[in-house]
Coordinates of N, CA and C and ligand atoms in Angstrom, one line a residue:
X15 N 5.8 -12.5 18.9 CA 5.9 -11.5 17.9 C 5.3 -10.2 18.4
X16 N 6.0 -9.2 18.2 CA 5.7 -7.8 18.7 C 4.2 -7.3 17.9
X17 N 3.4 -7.0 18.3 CA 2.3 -6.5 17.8 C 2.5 -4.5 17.2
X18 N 2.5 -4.4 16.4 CA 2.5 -2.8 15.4 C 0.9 -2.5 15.8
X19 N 1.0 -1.4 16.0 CA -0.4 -0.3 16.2 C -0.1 1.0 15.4
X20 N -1.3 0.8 13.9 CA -1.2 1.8 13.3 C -2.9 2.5 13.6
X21 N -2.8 3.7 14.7 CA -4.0 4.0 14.4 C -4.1 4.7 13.3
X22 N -5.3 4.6 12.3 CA -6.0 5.4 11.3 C -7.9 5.8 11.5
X23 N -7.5 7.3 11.3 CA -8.4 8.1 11.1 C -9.9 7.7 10.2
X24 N -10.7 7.1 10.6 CA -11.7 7.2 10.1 C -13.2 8.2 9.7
X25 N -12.5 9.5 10.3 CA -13.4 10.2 9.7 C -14.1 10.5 11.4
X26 N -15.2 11.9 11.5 CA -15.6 12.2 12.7 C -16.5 11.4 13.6
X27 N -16.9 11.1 14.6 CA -17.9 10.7 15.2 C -19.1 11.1 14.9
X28 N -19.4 12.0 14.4 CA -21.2 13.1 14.5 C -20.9 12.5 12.6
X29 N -20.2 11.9 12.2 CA -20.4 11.1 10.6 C -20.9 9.7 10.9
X30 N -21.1 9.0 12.3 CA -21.8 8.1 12.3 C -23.0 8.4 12.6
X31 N -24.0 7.4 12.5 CA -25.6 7.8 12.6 C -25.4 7.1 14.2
X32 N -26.3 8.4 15.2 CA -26.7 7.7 16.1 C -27.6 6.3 16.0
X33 N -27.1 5.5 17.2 CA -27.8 4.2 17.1 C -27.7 3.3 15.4
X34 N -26.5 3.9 14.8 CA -26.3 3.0 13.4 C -24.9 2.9 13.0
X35 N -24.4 2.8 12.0 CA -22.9 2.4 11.5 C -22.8 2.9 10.3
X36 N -21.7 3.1 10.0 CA -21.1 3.4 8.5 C -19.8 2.6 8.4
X37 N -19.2 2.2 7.2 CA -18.7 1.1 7.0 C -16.9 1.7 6.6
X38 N -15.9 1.3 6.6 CA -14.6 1.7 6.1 C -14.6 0.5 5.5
X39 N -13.9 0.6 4.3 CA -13.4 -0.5 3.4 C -11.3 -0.5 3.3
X40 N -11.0 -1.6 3.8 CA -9.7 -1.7 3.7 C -9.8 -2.7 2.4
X41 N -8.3 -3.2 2.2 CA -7.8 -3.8 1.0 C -7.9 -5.1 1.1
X42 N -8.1 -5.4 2.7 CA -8.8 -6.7 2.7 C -10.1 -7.2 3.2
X43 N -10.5 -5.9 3.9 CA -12.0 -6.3 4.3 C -12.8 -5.1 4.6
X44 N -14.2 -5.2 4.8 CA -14.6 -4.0 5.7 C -15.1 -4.3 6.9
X45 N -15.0 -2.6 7.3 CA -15.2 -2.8 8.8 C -16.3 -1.8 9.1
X46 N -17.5 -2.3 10.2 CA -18.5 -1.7 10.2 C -17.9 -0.8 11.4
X47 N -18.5 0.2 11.6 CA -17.9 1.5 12.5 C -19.4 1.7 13.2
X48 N -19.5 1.5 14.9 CA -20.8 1.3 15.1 C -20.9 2.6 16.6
X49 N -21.9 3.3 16.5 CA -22.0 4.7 17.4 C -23.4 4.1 18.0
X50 N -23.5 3.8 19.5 CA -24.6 3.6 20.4 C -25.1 5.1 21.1
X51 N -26.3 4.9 21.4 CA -27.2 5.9 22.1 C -26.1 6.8 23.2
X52 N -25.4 6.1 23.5 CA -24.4 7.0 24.7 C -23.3 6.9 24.4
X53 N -23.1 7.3 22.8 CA -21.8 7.6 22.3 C -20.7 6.7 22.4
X54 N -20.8 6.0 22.2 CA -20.1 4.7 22.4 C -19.9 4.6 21.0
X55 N -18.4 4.4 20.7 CA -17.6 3.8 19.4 C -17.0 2.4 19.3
X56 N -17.6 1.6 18.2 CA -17.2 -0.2 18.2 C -17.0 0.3 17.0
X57 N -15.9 -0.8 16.6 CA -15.8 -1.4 15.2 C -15.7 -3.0 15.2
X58 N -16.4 -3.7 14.1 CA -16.3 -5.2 14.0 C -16.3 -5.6 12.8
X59 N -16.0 -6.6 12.2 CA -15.5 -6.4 10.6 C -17.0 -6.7 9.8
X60 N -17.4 -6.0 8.9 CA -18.7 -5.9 8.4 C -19.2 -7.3 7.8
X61 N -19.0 -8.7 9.0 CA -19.1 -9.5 8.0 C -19.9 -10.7 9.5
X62 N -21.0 -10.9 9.5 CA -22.2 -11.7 10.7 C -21.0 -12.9 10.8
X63 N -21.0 -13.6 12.2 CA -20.8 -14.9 12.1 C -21.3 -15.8 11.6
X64 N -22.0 -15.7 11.6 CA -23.5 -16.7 10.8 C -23.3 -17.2 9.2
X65 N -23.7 -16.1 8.7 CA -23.6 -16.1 6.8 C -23.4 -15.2 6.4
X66 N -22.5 -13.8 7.5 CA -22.1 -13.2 6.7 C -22.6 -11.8 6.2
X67 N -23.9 -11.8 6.9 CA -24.6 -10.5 6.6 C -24.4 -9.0 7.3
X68 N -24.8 -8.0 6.8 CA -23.6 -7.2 7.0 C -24.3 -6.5 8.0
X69 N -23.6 -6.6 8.9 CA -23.8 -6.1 10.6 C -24.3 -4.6 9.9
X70 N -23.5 -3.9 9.4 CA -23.5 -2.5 9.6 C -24.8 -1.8 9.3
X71 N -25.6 -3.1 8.7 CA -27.2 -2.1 8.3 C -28.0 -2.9 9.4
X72 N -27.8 -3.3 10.4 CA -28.5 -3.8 11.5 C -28.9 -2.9 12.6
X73 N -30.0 -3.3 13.4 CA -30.3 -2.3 14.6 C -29.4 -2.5 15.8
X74 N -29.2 -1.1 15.9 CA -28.3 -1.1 16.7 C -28.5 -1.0 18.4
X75 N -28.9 -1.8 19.2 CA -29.6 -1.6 20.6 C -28.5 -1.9 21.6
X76 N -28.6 -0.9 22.8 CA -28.0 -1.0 23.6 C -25.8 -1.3 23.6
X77 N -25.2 -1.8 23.8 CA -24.2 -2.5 23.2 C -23.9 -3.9 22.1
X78 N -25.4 -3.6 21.5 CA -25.5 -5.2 20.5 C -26.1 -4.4 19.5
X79 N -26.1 -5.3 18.2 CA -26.5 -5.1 17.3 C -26.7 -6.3 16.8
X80 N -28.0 -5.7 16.0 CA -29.1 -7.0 15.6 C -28.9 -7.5 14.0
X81 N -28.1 -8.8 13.4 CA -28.0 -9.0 11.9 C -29.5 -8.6 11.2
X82 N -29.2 -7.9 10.1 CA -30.4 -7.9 9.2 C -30.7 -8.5 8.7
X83 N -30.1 -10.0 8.6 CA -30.5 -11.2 8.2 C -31.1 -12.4 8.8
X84 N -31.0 -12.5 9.4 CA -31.6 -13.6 10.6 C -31.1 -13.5 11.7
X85 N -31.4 -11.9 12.5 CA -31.2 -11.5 13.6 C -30.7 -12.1 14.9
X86 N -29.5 -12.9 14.4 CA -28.4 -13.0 15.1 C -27.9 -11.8 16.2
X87 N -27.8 -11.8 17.4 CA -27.6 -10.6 18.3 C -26.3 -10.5 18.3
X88 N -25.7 -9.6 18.2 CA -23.6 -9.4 18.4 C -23.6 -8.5 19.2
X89 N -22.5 -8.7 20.1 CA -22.2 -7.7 21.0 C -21.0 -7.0 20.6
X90 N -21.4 -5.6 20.8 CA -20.4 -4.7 19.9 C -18.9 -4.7 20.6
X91 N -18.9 -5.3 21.6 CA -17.7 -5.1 22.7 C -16.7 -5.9 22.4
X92 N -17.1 -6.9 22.0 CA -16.5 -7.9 21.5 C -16.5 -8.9 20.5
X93 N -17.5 -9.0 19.5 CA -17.9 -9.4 18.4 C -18.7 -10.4 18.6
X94 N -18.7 -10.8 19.9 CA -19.4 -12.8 20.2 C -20.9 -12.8 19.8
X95 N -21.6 -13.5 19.2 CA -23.1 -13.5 19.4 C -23.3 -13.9 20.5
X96 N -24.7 -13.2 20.9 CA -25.0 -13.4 21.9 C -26.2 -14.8 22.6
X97 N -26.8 -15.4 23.5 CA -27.5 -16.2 23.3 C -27.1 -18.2 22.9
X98 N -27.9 -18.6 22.2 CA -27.7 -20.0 21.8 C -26.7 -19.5 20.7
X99 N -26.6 -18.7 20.1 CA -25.9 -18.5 18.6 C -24.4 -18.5 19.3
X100 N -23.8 -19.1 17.8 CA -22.1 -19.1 18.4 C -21.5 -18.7 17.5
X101 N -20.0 -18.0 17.5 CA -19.3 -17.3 16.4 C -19.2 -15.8 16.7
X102 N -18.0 -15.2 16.1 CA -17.5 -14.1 16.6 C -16.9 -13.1 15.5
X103 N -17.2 -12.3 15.5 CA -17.2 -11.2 13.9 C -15.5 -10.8 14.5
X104 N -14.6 -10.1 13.9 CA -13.8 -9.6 14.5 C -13.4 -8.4 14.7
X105 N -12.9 -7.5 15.9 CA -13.4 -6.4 16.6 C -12.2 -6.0 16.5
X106 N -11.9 -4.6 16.0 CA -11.0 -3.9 15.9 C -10.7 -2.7 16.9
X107 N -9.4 -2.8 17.9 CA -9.3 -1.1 18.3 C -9.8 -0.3 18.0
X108 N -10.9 0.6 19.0 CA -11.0 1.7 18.6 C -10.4 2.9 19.5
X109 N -10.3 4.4 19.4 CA -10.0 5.4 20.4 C -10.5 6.7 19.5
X110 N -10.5 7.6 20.3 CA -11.2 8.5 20.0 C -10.2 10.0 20.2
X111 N -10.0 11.0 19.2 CA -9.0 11.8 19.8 C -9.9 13.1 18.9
X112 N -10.1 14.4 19.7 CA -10.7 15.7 19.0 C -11.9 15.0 17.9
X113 N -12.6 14.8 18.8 CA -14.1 14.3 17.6 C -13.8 13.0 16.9
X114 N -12.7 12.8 16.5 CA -12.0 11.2 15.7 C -12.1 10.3 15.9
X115 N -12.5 9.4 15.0 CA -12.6 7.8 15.4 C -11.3 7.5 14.9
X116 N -10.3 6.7 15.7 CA -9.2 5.9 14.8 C -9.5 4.3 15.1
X117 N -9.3 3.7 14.1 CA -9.0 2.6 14.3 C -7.9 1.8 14.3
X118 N -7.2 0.7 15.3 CA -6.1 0.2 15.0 C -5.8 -0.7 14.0
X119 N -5.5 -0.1 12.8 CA -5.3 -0.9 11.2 C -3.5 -2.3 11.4
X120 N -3.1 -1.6 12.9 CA -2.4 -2.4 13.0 C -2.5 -4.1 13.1
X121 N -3.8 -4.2 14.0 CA -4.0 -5.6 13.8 C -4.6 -6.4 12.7
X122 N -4.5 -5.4 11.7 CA -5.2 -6.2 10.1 C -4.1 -7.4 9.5
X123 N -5.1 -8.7 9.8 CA -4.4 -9.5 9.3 C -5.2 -10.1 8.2
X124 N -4.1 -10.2 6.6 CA -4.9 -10.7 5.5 C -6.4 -11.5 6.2
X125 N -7.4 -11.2 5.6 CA -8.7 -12.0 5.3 C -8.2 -13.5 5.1
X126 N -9.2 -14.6 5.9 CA -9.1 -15.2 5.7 C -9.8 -16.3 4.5
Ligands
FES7 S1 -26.1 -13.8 8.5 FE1 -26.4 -12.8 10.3 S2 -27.9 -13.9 11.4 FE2 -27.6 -15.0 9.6

C-alpha cells in the first residue's frame, strides 16, 4: 500500500523551548514536538512506553529525553527506550522549511 505524506505546519522552531517540547494535538493523539541543544527537531507521540507519561514535560538531554514519571530514557531519534527498559513511543517525520517545523500527518494512523 502506497504510503500519503501530508506535511503539516506546526508552528516556528524558536516556539519550541530550547532543550524542551511543546505538544500538537491531532484528532487522534498528541504529539510532543522536541528541540535539543543543537537545534535538533524530533517529534514522538506524547505518550511514555511505560505508563504513558507525557514525554513532553521531561528533560530533555542530549538526543533523549527523560519521562517525568519514572525516568524511563527515550531516544528522540527513534522513540525506543533506552537501557534495560523496552517499548517504543511513536516517532513522526519531521523537516524543517523557512524557520518551520512540519510534521508528516501522513503517517497518522487511528490510535490504538
Ligand atoms: S510512564 Fe514513563 S517512565 Fe513510567
Amino acid at each position: 500500500m502506497e504510503e500519503k505524506t501530508y506535511w503539516f505546519d506546526v508552528g516556528r522552531v524558536s516556539a519550541v523551548p530550547l532543550r524542551g517540547a511543546r505538544t500538537v494535538r491531532t484528532p487522534s493523539r498528541e504529539i510532543a514536538v522536541f528541540r535539543t541543544a543543537s537545534n535538533d527537531i524530533f517529534a514522538l507521540e506524547n505518550k511514555c512506553p511505560h505508563k504513558g507519561g507525557p514525554l513532553s514535560e521531561g528533560i530533555v538531554h542530549g538526543r533523549k529525553v527523560a519521562c517525568p514519571l519514572h525516568n524511563w530514557i527515550i531516544n528522540l531519534e527513534d522513540g525506543e527506550a533506552t537501557g534495560a527498559d523496552h517499548g517504543c513511543a511513536k516517532k513522526f517525520p519531521v523537516k524543517i522549511e523557512r524557520g518551520h517545523i512540519y510534521i508528516d500527518m501522513g503517517v497518522l494512523a487511528p490510535a490504538e
